[in-house]
CSV table of C-alpha atoms and ligand atoms in Angstrom, one decimal:
chain,number,residue,atom,x,y,z
A,1496,MET,CA,249.7,95.1,108.3
A,1497,GLN,CA,248.7,97.5,111.0
A,1498,ARG,CA,246.0,96.2,113.3
A,1499,LYS,CA,242.7,98.2,113.3
A,1500,GLN,CA,242.1,100.0,116.5
A,1501,ILE,CA,238.6,99.6,118.0
A,1502,LEU,CA,237.3,101.5,121.0
A,1503,VAL,CA,235.2,99.2,123.1
A,1504,THR,CA,233.1,101.2,125.6
A,1505,GLY,CA,231.9,99.0,128.4
A,1506,GLY,CA,234.7,96.6,127.5
A,1507,ALA,CA,235.0,95.2,131.0
A,1508,GLY,CA,231.4,94.2,131.1
A,1509,TYR,CA,229.8,90.8,130.4
A,1510,ILE,CA,229.4,91.0,126.6
A,1511,GLY,CA,232.2,93.5,126.1
A,1512,SER,CA,234.9,91.3,127.8
A,1513,HIS,CA,234.0,88.3,125.6
A,1514,THR,CA,234.0,90.5,122.5
A,1515,ILE,CA,237.6,91.7,123.4
A,1516,VAL,CA,238.8,88.0,123.2
A,1517,THR,CA,237.2,87.6,119.7
A,1518,LEU,CA,238.5,91.0,118.5
A,1519,LEU,CA,242.1,90.0,119.4
A,1520,GLU,CA,241.7,86.6,117.8
A,1521,GLU,CA,240.5,88.3,114.6
A,1522,GLY,CA,243.5,90.6,114.5
A,1523,TYR,CA,242.0,93.8,115.8
A,1524,GLU,CA,243.5,96.0,118.5
A,1525,PRO,CA,240.8,96.7,121.1
A,1526,ILE,CA,241.1,99.7,123.5
A,1527,VAL,CA,238.8,99.5,126.5
A,1528,LEU,CA,236.8,102.3,128.0
A,1529,ASP,CA,234.9,101.5,131.2
A,1530,ASP,CA,233.9,103.3,134.4
A,1531,PHE,CA,233.5,100.0,136.2
A,1532,ARG,CA,230.1,101.0,137.6
A,1533,ASN,CA,228.9,97.5,136.9
A,1534,ALA,CA,232.1,95.6,136.1
A,1535,ASN,CA,235.0,94.2,138.0
A,1536,PRO,CA,238.4,95.9,137.2
A,1537,ALA,CA,240.0,92.5,137.7
A,1538,VAL,CA,238.4,91.5,134.4
A,1539,ILE,CA,241.1,93.5,132.5
A,1540,LYS,CA,243.9,91.4,134.1
A,1541,LYS,CA,242.0,88.2,133.4
A,1542,LEU,CA,241.6,89.2,129.7
A,1543,GLN,CA,245.4,89.9,129.5
A,1544,LYS,CA,246.1,86.5,131.1
A,1545,LEU,CA,243.7,84.8,128.8
A,1546,THR,CA,244.8,86.5,125.6
A,1547,LYS,CA,248.5,87.0,126.5
A,1548,LYS,CA,248.1,90.6,125.1
A,1549,GLU,CA,248.4,94.0,126.6
A,1550,ILE,CA,245.0,95.6,126.5
A,1551,PRO,CA,245.0,99.4,127.0
A,1552,PHE,CA,242.1,100.6,129.2
A,1553,PHE,CA,240.8,103.9,130.4
A,1554,ASN,CA,238.6,104.4,133.5
A,1555,PHE,CA,236.0,107.1,132.8
A,1556,SER,CA,232.5,107.4,131.7
A,1557,CYS,CA,231.5,107.5,128.0
A,1558,CYS,CA,229.3,110.5,129.0
A,1559,ASP,CA,232.5,112.5,129.5
A,1560,PHE,CA,232.8,114.2,126.1
A,1561,ASP,CA,236.1,116.0,126.9
A,1562,LYS,CA,237.9,112.9,127.9
A,1563,LEU,CA,236.4,110.9,125.1
A,1564,ILE,CA,237.6,113.3,122.4
A,1565,GLN,CA,241.1,113.2,123.9
A,1566,LEU,CA,241.0,109.4,123.5
A,1567,PHE,CA,240.1,109.9,119.8
A,1568,LYS,CA,243.1,112.2,119.4
A,1569,LYS,CA,245.4,109.7,121.0
A,1570,TYR,CA,244.3,106.7,118.9
A,1571,SER,CA,243.2,106.2,115.3
A,1572,PHE,CA,240.0,104.3,115.8
A,1573,SER,CA,238.5,102.7,112.7
A,1574,GLY,CA,235.5,101.6,114.8
A,1575,VAL,CA,233.7,101.8,118.1
A,1576,ILE,CA,231.6,99.1,119.7
A,1577,HIS,CA,229.4,100.9,122.2
A,1578,PHE,CA,228.4,98.5,125.0
A,1579,ALA,CA,228.6,101.0,127.9
A,1580,ALA,CA,225.1,101.2,129.4
A,1581,ASP,CA,223.0,100.3,132.4
A,1582,LYS,CA,220.9,97.2,131.8
A,1583,ALA,CA,218.8,96.1,134.8
A,1584,VAL,CA,215.1,96.3,133.7
A,1585,GLY,CA,213.7,96.4,137.3
A,1586,GLU,CA,216.1,99.0,138.5
A,1587,SER,CA,215.2,101.2,135.5
A,1588,VAL,CA,211.6,101.2,136.6
A,1589,VAL,CA,212.6,102.4,140.1
A,1590,ASN,CA,215.3,104.9,138.9
A,1591,PRO,CA,214.5,105.9,135.3
A,1592,LEU,CA,216.7,109.0,135.5
A,1593,LYS,CA,219.8,106.9,136.1
A,1594,TYR,CA,219.0,105.1,132.8
A,1595,PHE,CA,218.2,108.3,130.8
A,1596,ASP,CA,221.4,109.9,132.2
A,1597,ASN,CA,223.8,107.1,131.4
A,1598,ASN,CA,222.3,105.4,128.4
A,1599,ILE,CA,221.2,108.5,126.5
A,1600,THR,CA,223.9,110.9,127.5
A,1601,GLY,CA,226.5,108.3,126.8
A,1602,LEU,CA,225.4,107.9,123.2
A,1603,ILE,CA,225.0,111.7,122.7
A,1604,SER,CA,228.6,112.1,123.9
A,1605,LEU,CA,229.9,109.4,121.5
A,1606,LEU,CA,227.9,110.8,118.6
A,1607,LYS,CA,229.3,114.3,119.2
A,1608,VAL,CA,232.8,112.8,118.9
A,1609,ILE,CA,231.8,110.7,115.8
A,1610,GLU,CA,230.5,113.9,114.2
A,1611,LYS,CA,234.1,115.1,114.3
A,1612,TYR,CA,235.5,111.7,113.3
A,1613,PRO,CA,232.8,110.6,110.8
A,1614,ASN,CA,234.9,107.8,109.3
A,1615,THR,CA,234.6,105.8,112.6
A,1616,ASN,CA,232.3,102.8,112.1
A,1617,LEU,CA,229.9,102.3,115.0
A,1618,VAL,CA,228.4,99.1,116.3
A,1619,PHE,CA,225.7,99.7,118.9
A,1620,SER,CA,224.4,97.3,121.5
A,1621,SER,CA,220.7,97.2,121.1
A,1622,SER,CA,218.2,94.7,122.5
A,1623,CYS,CA,215.2,92.6,121.6
A,1624,THR,CA,213.5,94.7,124.3
A,1625,VAL,CA,212.8,97.2,121.5
A,1626,TYR,CA,210.0,94.8,120.3
A,1627,GLY,CA,208.0,95.5,123.4
A,1628,ASN,CA,205.5,92.8,123.8
A,1629,PRO,CA,205.3,91.1,120.4
A,1630,THR,CA,202.1,89.4,119.4
A,1631,SER,CA,203.7,86.9,117.1
A,1632,TYR,CA,207.1,85.1,116.8
A,1633,PRO,CA,209.7,84.8,115.6
A,1634,VAL,CA,210.2,88.5,115.3
A,1635,THR,CA,211.9,90.1,112.3
A,1636,GLU,CA,213.7,93.4,112.3
A,1637,SER,CA,210.7,95.1,110.6
A,1638,PHE,CA,208.3,94.2,113.4
A,1639,PRO,CA,206.7,97.2,115.2
A,1640,VAL,CA,208.8,98.6,118.1
A,1641,GLY,CA,207.9,99.6,121.6
A,1642,PHE,CA,209.1,99.4,125.2
A,1643,ASN,CA,208.0,98.0,128.5
A,1644,SER,CA,210.5,99.7,130.8
A,1645,PRO,CA,212.7,102.8,131.0
A,1646,TYR,CA,215.6,100.6,130.1
A,1647,GLY,CA,213.7,99.5,126.9
A,1648,PHE,CA,212.8,103.1,126.3
A,1649,THR,CA,216.5,104.1,126.3
A,1650,LYS,CA,217.4,101.3,123.8
A,1651,LEU,CA,214.7,102.4,121.5
A,1652,CYS,CA,215.5,106.0,121.9
A,1653,ASN,CA,219.2,105.2,121.2
A,1654,GLU,CA,218.2,103.4,117.9
A,1655,GLN,CA,216.1,106.4,116.9
A,1656,MET,CA,218.9,108.8,117.7
A,1657,LEU,CA,221.2,106.8,115.5
A,1658,MET,CA,218.7,106.8,112.7
A,1659,GLN,CA,218.3,110.6,112.8
A,1660,PHE,CA,222.0,111.2,113.3
A,1661,HIS,CA,222.7,109.1,110.2
A,1662,THR,CA,220.0,111.0,108.2
A,1663,ALA,CA,221.9,114.2,109.0
A,1664,LEU,CA,225.4,112.7,108.4
A,1665,GLN,CA,224.8,110.2,105.7
A,1666,SER,CA,228.4,109.1,105.3
A,1667,THR,CA,228.4,107.5,108.8
A,1668,LYS,CA,228.4,103.7,109.0
A,1669,ILE,CA,226.3,102.4,111.8
A,1670,CYS,CA,225.0,98.9,112.8
A,1671,SER,CA,222.7,98.2,115.7
A,1672,LEU,CA,222.6,94.6,117.0
A,1673,ARG,CA,219.4,93.6,118.8
A,1674,TYR,CA,220.6,90.9,121.2
A,1675,PHE,CA,218.2,88.3,122.5
A,1676,ASN,CA,219.2,86.6,125.8
A,1677,PRO,CA,223.0,86.3,126.1
A,1678,ILE,CA,224.1,83.5,128.4
A,1679,GLY,CA,227.3,81.4,129.1
A,1680,ALA,CA,230.9,82.2,129.4
A,1681,HIS,CA,234.3,81.8,127.6
A,1682,GLU,CA,235.5,78.2,127.6
A,1683,SER,CA,238.4,79.1,129.9
A,1684,GLY,CA,236.1,79.8,132.8
A,1685,LEU,CA,238.1,82.9,133.4
A,1686,ILE,CA,235.5,85.5,132.3
A,1687,GLY,CA,231.7,85.2,132.4
A,1688,GLU,CA,228.7,87.0,133.7
A,1689,GLU,CA,229.6,88.6,137.0
A,1690,PRO,CA,226.7,90.7,138.3
A,1691,ILE,CA,227.5,92.9,141.3
A,1692,GLY,CA,225.1,91.7,144.1
A,1693,ALA,CA,222.2,89.4,143.5
A,1694,PRO,CA,221.7,88.6,139.8
A,1695,ASN,CA,218.5,89.7,138.0
A,1696,ASN,CA,219.1,87.4,135.1
A,1697,LEU,CA,218.1,83.8,135.0
A,1698,VAL,CA,221.4,81.9,134.2
A,1699,PRO,CA,223.6,83.5,136.8
A,1700,PHE,CA,220.8,83.0,139.4
A,1701,ILE,CA,220.7,79.3,138.4
A,1702,THR,CA,224.5,78.8,138.7
A,1703,GLN,CA,224.7,80.7,142.0
A,1704,THR,CA,221.8,78.7,143.4
A,1705,ALA,CA,223.5,75.4,142.3
A,1706,ALA,CA,226.7,76.7,143.9
A,1707,GLY,CA,225.0,77.4,147.2
A,1708,TRP,CA,225.4,81.2,147.0
A,1709,ARG,CA,221.6,81.6,146.7
A,1710,GLU,CA,219.1,79.4,148.5
A,1711,GLN,CA,216.4,78.9,145.9
A,1712,LEU,CA,215.6,80.0,142.4
A,1713,THR,CA,212.1,81.4,141.8
A,1714,VAL,CA,210.6,80.7,138.4
A,1715,PHE,CA,208.5,83.8,137.6
A,1716,GLY,CA,205.1,82.6,136.5
A,1717,ASN,CA,203.7,79.2,135.5
A,1718,ASP,CA,200.5,80.4,133.8
A,1719,TYR,CA,201.7,82.0,130.6
A,1720,ASN,CA,200.1,81.0,127.4
A,1721,THR,CA,203.2,78.9,126.4
A,1722,PRO,CA,203.6,75.1,126.1
A,1723,ASP,CA,204.7,74.6,129.7
A,1724,GLY,CA,203.4,77.8,131.2
A,1725,SER,CA,206.8,79.5,131.7
A,1726,CYS,CA,208.3,82.2,129.5
A,1727,LEU,CA,210.0,81.5,126.2
A,1728,ARG,CA,213.3,83.2,125.3
A,1729,ASP,CA,216.0,83.0,122.7
A,1730,TYR,CA,219.2,82.2,124.7
A,1731,ILE,CA,222.4,82.9,122.8
A,1732,HIS,CA,225.9,81.8,123.8
A,1733,VAL,CA,227.9,85.0,124.6
A,1734,MET,CA,230.8,83.8,122.4
A,1735,ASP,CA,228.4,83.6,119.4
A,1736,LEU,CA,227.3,87.1,120.3
A,1737,ALA,CA,230.9,88.2,120.5
A,1738,GLU,CA,231.5,86.9,117.0
A,1739,ALA,CA,228.5,88.8,115.8
A,1740,HIS,CA,230.3,92.1,116.7
A,1741,VAL,CA,233.3,91.2,114.5
A,1742,SER,CA,230.9,90.3,111.7
A,1743,ALA,CA,229.2,93.7,112.1
A,1744,LEU,CA,232.6,95.5,112.0
A,1745,LYS,CA,233.5,93.6,108.8
A,1746,TYR,CA,230.1,94.4,107.3
A,1747,LEU,CA,230.6,98.1,107.9
A,1748,GLU,CA,234.2,98.0,106.6
A,1749,LYS,CA,233.1,96.5,103.3
A,1750,ARG,CA,230.4,99.1,102.7
A,1751,LYS,CA,231.4,101.8,100.3
A,1752,GLU,CA,228.6,104.1,101.4
A,1753,GLY,CA,227.1,105.1,104.7
A,1754,CYS,CA,224.4,103.0,106.3
A,1755,ASN,CA,222.3,102.5,109.4
A,1756,ALA,CA,221.6,98.8,109.6
A,1757,ILE,CA,219.8,96.8,112.3
A,1758,PHE,CA,220.1,93.0,112.9
A,1759,ASN,CA,218.6,90.5,115.3
A,1760,ILE,CA,221.3,88.5,117.1
A,1761,GLY,CA,219.7,85.3,118.4
A,1762,THR,CA,219.6,81.6,117.7
A,1763,GLY,CA,216.0,81.6,116.4
A,1764,ILE,CA,215.2,78.8,118.9
A,1765,PRO,CA,212.8,79.3,121.8
A,1766,THR,CA,213.6,77.7,125.2
A,1767,SER,CA,211.3,78.0,128.2
A,1768,VAL,CA,212.5,78.7,131.7
A,1769,LEU,CA,211.6,75.1,132.8
A,1770,GLU,CA,213.5,73.7,129.8
A,1771,LEU,CA,216.5,75.7,130.6
A,1772,ILE,CA,216.5,74.4,134.2
A,1773,LYS,CA,216.2,70.8,132.8
A,1774,VAL,CA,219.2,71.4,130.5
A,1775,PHE,CA,221.2,72.7,133.4
A,1776,GLU,CA,220.4,69.7,135.5
A,1777,GLN,CA,221.1,67.2,132.6
A,1778,GLU,CA,224.4,68.9,131.7
A,1779,THR,CA,225.8,69.4,135.2
A,1780,GLY,CA,224.3,66.4,137.0
A,1781,LYS,CA,223.2,68.9,139.8
A,1782,THR,CA,219.7,69.1,141.2
A,1783,LEU,CA,218.4,72.7,141.3
A,1784,ASN,CA,216.4,74.0,144.3
A,1785,TRP,CA,213.6,76.0,142.6
A,1786,LYS,CA,209.9,76.9,143.1
A,1787,PHE,CA,207.3,78.7,141.2
A,1788,GLY,CA,206.5,82.3,142.1
A,1789,PRO,CA,204.3,85.0,140.7
A,1790,ARG,CA,205.0,86.6,137.3
A,1791,ARG,CA,207.7,89.3,137.3
A,1792,ALA,CA,206.3,92.7,136.3
A,1793,GLY,CA,207.3,93.7,132.8
A,1794,ASP,CA,208.2,90.2,131.6
A,1795,VAL,CA,206.9,89.4,128.1
A,1796,PRO,CA,205.5,85.8,127.7
A,1797,ALA,CA,207.6,84.9,124.7
A,1798,ILE,CA,210.1,86.3,122.3
A,1799,TYR,CA,212.6,84.8,119.9
A,1800,ALA,CA,214.4,85.9,116.8
A,1801,ASN,CA,214.0,85.5,113.1
A,1802,VAL,CA,217.7,85.3,112.1
A,1803,GLU,CA,217.4,85.3,108.3
A,1804,LYS,CA,218.7,88.8,107.8
A,1805,SER,CA,221.8,88.4,110.0
A,1806,LEU,CA,222.6,85.2,108.1
A,1807,LYS,CA,222.1,86.7,104.7
A,1808,GLU,CA,223.7,90.1,105.2
A,1809,LEU,CA,226.1,89.8,108.1
A,1810,HIS,CA,227.1,86.2,107.2
A,1811,TRP,CA,226.8,85.3,110.8
A,1812,LYS,CA,224.8,82.7,112.7
A,1813,ALA,CA,224.9,81.2,116.2
A,1814,LYS,CA,227.0,78.0,116.2
A,1815,ARG,CA,226.8,76.9,119.9
A,1816,SER,CA,223.9,75.1,121.6
A,1817,VAL,CA,222.0,76.2,124.6
A,1818,ASN,CA,223.5,73.1,126.4
A,1819,GLU,CA,227.0,74.3,125.7
A,1820,ALA,CA,226.1,77.7,126.9
A,1821,VAL,CA,224.6,76.5,130.2
A,1822,LEU,CA,227.6,74.2,130.8
A,1823,SER,CA,230.1,77.1,130.1
A,1824,ALA,CA,228.2,79.3,132.6
A,1825,TRP,CA,228.5,76.5,135.2
A,1826,ASN,CA,232.2,76.1,134.4
A,1827,PHE,CA,232.6,79.9,135.0
A,1828,GLN,CA,230.7,79.6,138.3
A,1829,LYS,CA,232.9,76.7,139.5
A,1830,HIS,CA,236.0,78.8,138.5
A,1831,SER,CA,234.7,81.7,140.6
A,1832,LEU,CA,234.2,79.4,143.6
A,1833,ILE,CA,237.8,78.4,143.4
A,1834,THR,CA,239.3,81.9,142.8
A,1835,ASN,CA,236.8,84.1,144.7
A,1836,PRO,CA,234.9,82.1,147.3
A,1837,SER,CA,233.9,85.2,149.3
A,1838,ILE,CA,232.1,87.1,146.5
A,1839,LYS,CA,228.4,86.7,146.9
B,359,LIG,C1,215.6,91.4,129.6
B,359,LIG,C2,215.5,92.0,128.3
B,359,LIG,C3,216.7,92.0,127.5
B,359,LIG,C4,217.8,92.6,128.3
B,359,LIG,C5,217.9,91.9,129.7
B,359,LIG,C6,218.9,92.7,130.5
B,359,LIG,C7,213.3,91.8,127.2
B,359,LIG,C8,212.4,90.9,126.4
B,359,LIG,N1,214.5,91.3,127.5
B,359,LIG,O1,215.8,90.0,129.4
B,359,LIG,O2,216.6,92.6,126.3
B,359,LIG,O3,219.0,92.6,127.7
B,359,LIG,O4,216.7,91.9,130.3
B,359,LIG,O5,218.9,92.3,131.8
B,359,LIG,O6,212.9,92.8,127.7
B,359,LIG,N2,213.5,84.4,135.4
B,359,LIG,C9,213.0,83.6,136.4
B,359,LIG,N3,213.7,83.7,137.6
B,359,LIG,C10,214.7,84.5,137.8
B,359,LIG,C11,215.2,85.3,136.7
B,359,LIG,C12,214.6,85.2,135.5
B,359,LIG,O7,212.1,82.8,136.2
B,359,LIG,O8,215.3,84.6,138.9
B,359,LIG,C13,212.8,84.3,134.0
B,359,LIG,C14,212.2,85.6,133.5
B,359,LIG,O9,210.9,85.7,134.0
B,359,LIG,C15,212.3,85.4,132.0
B,359,LIG,C16,213.6,84.6,131.8
B,359,LIG,O10,213.8,84.0,133.1
B,359,LIG,O11,211.2,84.7,131.6
B,359,LIG,C17,214.8,85.4,131.4
B,359,LIG,O12,214.9,86.4,132.3
B,359,LIG,P1,216.2,87.4,132.3
B,359,LIG,O13,217.4,86.5,132.3
B,359,LIG,O14,216.1,88.3,133.4
B,359,LIG,O15,216.2,88.1,130.9
B,359,LIG,P2,215.0,88.9,130.2
B,359,LIG,O16,214.1,89.6,131.3
B,359,LIG,O17,214.3,88.0,129.3
């Protein structure tokens, strides 16, 4: 049987690269599009080494409609997973236009192509950031939406664009996945979260501090109205998240009619920043150098997912623990130390 061709925009990035592995395991043929603005081109070689498969890749921005349509002429995509986007919340506050430009233009360009190829299923990378600052938890997909940053605004705007696009072209099959906090790495230690420059996110900051690349971790805030005063998040293993994308593709493939579905992709389990540090220390035997600092602007005190809908309709649930996720992130960090000691 011919393998289904899937375009993976942003396929060299953190979540994209892990999803490529799962797609190949599940018999799909992923084709990567990435402009490497926030990804290391070496990831493609690592993916080929890991999977022992040739992975076609194209180096241009998803915003480039003319090139994108050429790609659709060259291949017969049955689906697209659209990861390509900028994602640093703090940077988006300083440079909102960069976010409007890449995250909104990128989706417009893709939708213009899908308008011409309406049988292409679309899985979109959304985020729990669209819940803004929720007043109760766990959050279900029907909770009110909002945003706290230009980044969050672009994700919400993208979801609304998809809804209105689907209303106009009802045969299209679309699924948005609202990710909670992806962490961890593939068990091989070959691919993982590789931010360019100092990490913004908690887990790469923890592993880089433990490795001696950073001097000290700052825990942003100790006076939140949470059990230990630090923020609560729903940390999900990136391989569980990768599997959610395959479940989403299968969900769309089974649908006879068009749809625009939205799912939370989390574990449903809240973990505080202090608990995560403790898990890291327990699992790795390392002592982390950390201190409390002031709250970070824009952080919500707590958010975690209600995952009933994804279990019932996508037939997907997270299988891996936060302990496994943290350990896999450390394994990736140690691997980076061996293979790339100069990258800091
Ligand atoms: C946010 C978004 C998420 C988005 C992600 C992309 C929300 C609710 N979440 O995640 O949708 O995909 O950014 O980057 O908007 N922390 C520290 N010290 C650090 C770094 C982080 O204490 O050096 C704390 C933060 O205050 C937070 C937690 O760790 O409580 C997680 O932070 P981070 O990993 O940056 O993710 P979010 O901000 O939750």
